[in-house]
Amino acid sequence: MYSPFGGGKTPRTLRILRWLYHLPNFIKLTWRLFWDPRVPIYRKAILVVFELIAIAFAVAYFVYPLDFDFLPIVGKIDDLLIGIFLIVFPGAWLFIKLSPEPIVLEHVERISKGH
């Protein structure tokens, strides 16, 4: 991807901002695929299992939290970042990747059109 900053690579902060921009659509896609009857139940089980693991991680984090308060901005939102990037994202990503491609593309198209 072209970057005005040179080097031919997009800077990490821009990639993160782009990912955060698309996060609501990613969540919509996960939600729609989960409730779509055409997606096999054993594929939906992947998401459920990962969410159960996420609950276990959340409890463990509550008992022994990792705090990054020494960092200016990250210290204020570290709990949110850990929840999104380390707990929820991998399960949803794997669920989408293993869902039938034509169904995923259909939902992506509907989301991009605002439906």
PDB file of C-alpha atoms in Angstrom:
ATOM      1  CA  MET A   1       0.000   0.000   0.000  1.00  0.00           C
ATOM      2  CA  TYR A   2       1.286   3.462  -0.876  1.00  0.00           C
ATOM      3  CA  SER A   3       2.166   5.722   2.014  1.00  0.00           C
ATOM      4  CA  PRO A   4       2.900   9.450   1.773  1.00  0.00           C
ATOM      5  CA  PHE A   5       5.429   8.888   4.557  1.00  0.00           C
ATOM      6  CA  GLY A   6       7.736   6.897   2.297  1.00  0.00           C
ATOM      7  CA  GLY A   7       9.097   3.394   2.559  1.00  0.00           C
ATOM      8  CA  GLY A   8       6.136   1.863   0.754  1.00  0.00           C
ATOM      9  CA  LYS A   9       4.589   0.695   4.025  1.00  0.00           C
ATOM     10  CA  THR A  10       1.729   2.165   5.979  1.00  0.00           C
ATOM     11  CA  PRO A  11       2.863   3.389   9.399  1.00  0.00           C
ATOM     12  CA  ARG A  12       1.657   1.288  12.315  1.00  0.00           C
ATOM     13  CA  THR A  13      -0.475   4.083  13.801  1.00  0.00           C
ATOM     14  CA  LEU A  14      -2.358   4.501  10.532  1.00  0.00           C
ATOM     15  CA  ARG A  15      -2.984   0.748  10.333  1.00  0.00           C
ATOM     16  CA  ILE A  16      -4.357   0.760  13.876  1.00  0.00           C
ATOM     17  CA  LEU A  17      -6.577   3.762  13.131  1.00  0.00           C
ATOM     18  CA  ARG A  18      -7.841   2.086   9.959  1.00  0.00           C
ATOM     19  CA  TRP A  19      -8.568  -1.098  11.917  1.00  0.00           C
ATOM     20  CA  LEU A  20     -10.436   0.885  14.599  1.00  0.00           C
ATOM     21  CA  TYR A  21     -12.419   2.638  11.855  1.00  0.00           C
ATOM     22  CA  HIS A  22     -13.584  -0.739  10.503  1.00  0.00           C
ATOM     23  CA  LEU A  23     -14.214  -2.286  13.925  1.00  0.00           C
ATOM     24  CA  PRO A  24     -17.976  -1.514  13.960  1.00  0.00           C
ATOM     25  CA  ASN A  25     -18.413  -3.235  10.579  1.00  0.00           C
ATOM     26  CA  PHE A  26     -16.362  -6.189  11.807  1.00  0.00           C
ATOM     27  CA  ILE A  27     -18.692  -6.515  14.804  1.00  0.00           C
ATOM     28  CA  LYS A  28     -21.774  -6.217  12.560  1.00  0.00           C
ATOM     29  CA  LEU A  29     -20.402  -8.906  10.263  1.00  0.00           C
ATOM     30  CA  THR A  30     -19.725 -11.253  13.166  1.00  0.00           C
ATOM     31  CA  TRP A  31     -23.218 -10.664  14.553  1.00  0.00           C
ATOM     32  CA  ARG A  32     -24.938 -11.209  11.195  1.00  0.00           C
ATOM     33  CA  LEU A  33     -22.995 -14.386  10.451  1.00  0.00           C
ATOM     34  CA  PHE A  34     -23.755 -15.792  13.883  1.00  0.00           C
ATOM     35  CA  TRP A  35     -27.502 -15.373  13.350  1.00  0.00           C
ATOM     36  CA  ASP A  36     -27.487 -16.475   9.702  1.00  0.00           C
ATOM     37  CA  PRO A  37     -29.064 -19.966   9.520  1.00  0.00           C
ATOM     38  CA  ARG A  38     -26.891 -20.850   6.505  1.00  0.00           C
ATOM     39  CA  VAL A  39     -23.720 -20.812   8.624  1.00  0.00           C
ATOM     40  CA  PRO A  40     -23.221 -24.295  10.115  1.00  0.00           C
ATOM     41  CA  ILE A  41     -23.691 -24.563  13.861  1.00  0.00           C
ATOM     42  CA  TYR A  42     -20.298 -26.186  14.380  1.00  0.00           C
ATOM     43  CA  ARG A  43     -18.700 -23.033  12.959  1.00  0.00           C
ATOM     44  CA  LYS A  44     -20.776 -20.914  15.325  1.00  0.00           C
ATOM     45  CA  ALA A  45     -19.489 -23.077  18.153  1.00  0.00           C
ATOM     46  CA  ILE A  46     -16.003 -21.684  17.462  1.00  0.00           C
ATOM     47  CA  LEU A  47     -17.204 -18.222  18.388  1.00  0.00           C
ATOM     48  CA  VAL A  48     -19.015 -19.497  21.486  1.00  0.00           C
ATOM     49  CA  VAL A  49     -15.947 -21.407  22.687  1.00  0.00           C
ATOM     50  CA  PHE A  50     -13.701 -18.380  22.184  1.00  0.00           C
ATOM     51  CA  GLU A  51     -16.167 -16.192  24.070  1.00  0.00           C
ATOM     52  CA  LEU A  52     -16.188 -18.654  26.968  1.00  0.00           C
ATOM     53  CA  ILE A  53     -12.407 -18.474  26.982  1.00  0.00           C
ATOM     54  CA  ALA A  54     -12.732 -14.674  26.889  1.00  0.00           C
ATOM     55  CA  ILE A  55     -14.868 -14.794  30.032  1.00  0.00           C
ATOM     56  CA  ALA A  56     -12.189 -16.887  31.741  1.00  0.00           C
ATOM     57  CA  PHE A  57      -9.533 -14.350  30.694  1.00  0.00           C
ATOM     58  CA  ALA A  58     -11.726 -11.493  31.914  1.00  0.00           C
ATOM     59  CA  VAL A  59     -12.062 -13.119  35.333  1.00  0.00           C
ATOM     60  CA  ALA A  60      -8.309 -13.772  35.449  1.00  0.00           C
ATOM     61  CA  TYR A  61      -7.641 -10.158  34.418  1.00  0.00           C
ATOM     62  CA  PHE A  62      -9.979  -8.936  37.149  1.00  0.00           C
ATOM     63  CA  VAL A  63      -8.058 -10.987  39.720  1.00  0.00           C
ATOM     64  CA  TYR A  64      -4.589 -10.049  38.429  1.00  0.00           C
ATOM     65  CA  PRO A  65      -4.801  -6.987  36.128  1.00  0.00           C
ATOM     66  CA  LEU A  66      -2.026  -5.760  33.880  1.00  0.00           C
ATOM     67  CA  ASP A  67      -1.848  -1.999  34.091  1.00  0.00           C
ATOM     68  CA  PHE A  68       0.033   0.270  31.759  1.00  0.00           C
ATOM     69  CA  ASP A  69      -0.598   3.447  33.771  1.00  0.00           C
ATOM     70  CA  PHE A  70       2.976   4.571  33.179  1.00  0.00           C
ATOM     71  CA  LEU A  71       2.139   5.201  29.488  1.00  0.00           C
ATOM     72  CA  PRO A  72       0.342   8.518  28.870  1.00  0.00           C
ATOM     73  CA  ILE A  73      -2.618   7.505  26.674  1.00  0.00           C
ATOM     74  CA  VAL A  74      -2.482   3.712  26.722  1.00  0.00           C
ATOM     75  CA  GLY A  75      -2.651   3.718  30.526  1.00  0.00           C
ATOM     76  CA  LYS A  76      -6.160   5.161  30.358  1.00  0.00           C
ATOM     77  CA  ILE A  77      -7.552   2.712  27.802  1.00  0.00           C
ATOM     78  CA  ASP A  78      -5.483  -0.427  28.442  1.00  0.00           C
ATOM     79  CA  ASP A  79      -8.461  -2.412  29.707  1.00  0.00           C
ATOM     80  CA  LEU A  80     -10.435  -1.709  26.551  1.00  0.00           C
ATOM     81  CA  LEU A  81      -7.489  -2.515  24.296  1.00  0.00           C
ATOM     82  CA  ILE A  82      -6.819  -5.809  26.035  1.00  0.00           C
ATOM     83  CA  GLY A  83     -10.480  -6.753  25.746  1.00  0.00           C
ATOM     84  CA  ILE A  84     -10.741  -5.953  22.050  1.00  0.00           C
ATOM     85  CA  PHE A  85      -7.376  -7.082  20.727  1.00  0.00           C
ATOM     86  CA  LEU A  86      -6.547 -10.075  22.874  1.00  0.00           C
ATOM     87  CA  ILE A  87      -9.875 -11.572  23.864  1.00  0.00           C
ATOM     88  CA  VAL A  88     -12.674 -10.817  21.400  1.00  0.00           C
ATOM     89  CA  PHE A  89     -10.843 -10.270  18.124  1.00  0.00           C
ATOM     90  CA  PRO A  90      -9.184 -13.701  17.611  1.00  0.00           C
ATOM     91  CA  GLY A  91     -12.414 -15.675  18.062  1.00  0.00           C
ATOM     92  CA  ALA A  92     -14.456 -13.408  15.807  1.00  0.00           C
ATOM     93  CA  TRP A  93     -11.706 -13.342  13.171  1.00  0.00           C
ATOM     94  CA  LEU A  94     -11.442 -17.139  13.133  1.00  0.00           C
ATOM     95  CA  PHE A  95     -15.233 -17.484  12.994  1.00  0.00           C
ATOM     96  CA  ILE A  96     -15.432 -15.167   9.974  1.00  0.00           C
ATOM     97  CA  LYS A  97     -12.521 -16.917   8.239  1.00  0.00           C
ATOM     98  CA  LEU A  98     -14.166 -20.334   8.649  1.00  0.00           C
ATOM     99  CA  SER A  99     -17.662 -19.189   7.638  1.00  0.00           C
ATOM    100  CA  PRO A 100     -18.739 -19.969   4.043  1.00  0.00           C
ATOM    101  CA  GLU A 101     -17.165 -17.351   1.794  1.00  0.00           C
ATOM    102  CA  PRO A 102     -20.265 -16.573  -0.347  1.00  0.00           C
ATOM    103  CA  ILE A 103     -22.289 -15.868   2.801  1.00  0.00           C
ATOM    104  CA  VAL A 104     -19.537 -13.656   4.230  1.00  0.00           C
ATOM    105  CA  LEU A 105     -19.285 -11.696   0.965  1.00  0.00           C
ATOM    106  CA  GLU A 106     -23.065 -11.270   0.858  1.00  0.00           C
ATOM    107  CA  HIS A 107     -23.088  -9.788   4.356  1.00  0.00           C
ATOM    108  CA  VAL A 108     -20.062  -7.583   3.639  1.00  0.00           C
ATOM    109  CA  GLU A 109     -21.851  -6.175   0.604  1.00  0.00           C
ATOM    110  CA  ARG A 110     -25.024  -5.485   2.608  1.00  0.00           C
ATOM    111  CA  ILE A 111     -23.053  -3.797   5.385  1.00  0.00           C
ATOM    112  CA  SER A 112     -21.166  -1.626   2.886  1.00  0.00           C
ATOM    113  CA  LYS A 113     -24.483  -0.516   1.378  1.00  0.00           C
ATOM    114  CA  GLY A 114     -25.787   0.385   4.827  1.00  0.00           C
ATOM    115  CA  HIS A 115     -28.343  -2.400   5.168  1.00  0.00           C
TER     116      HIS A 115
END
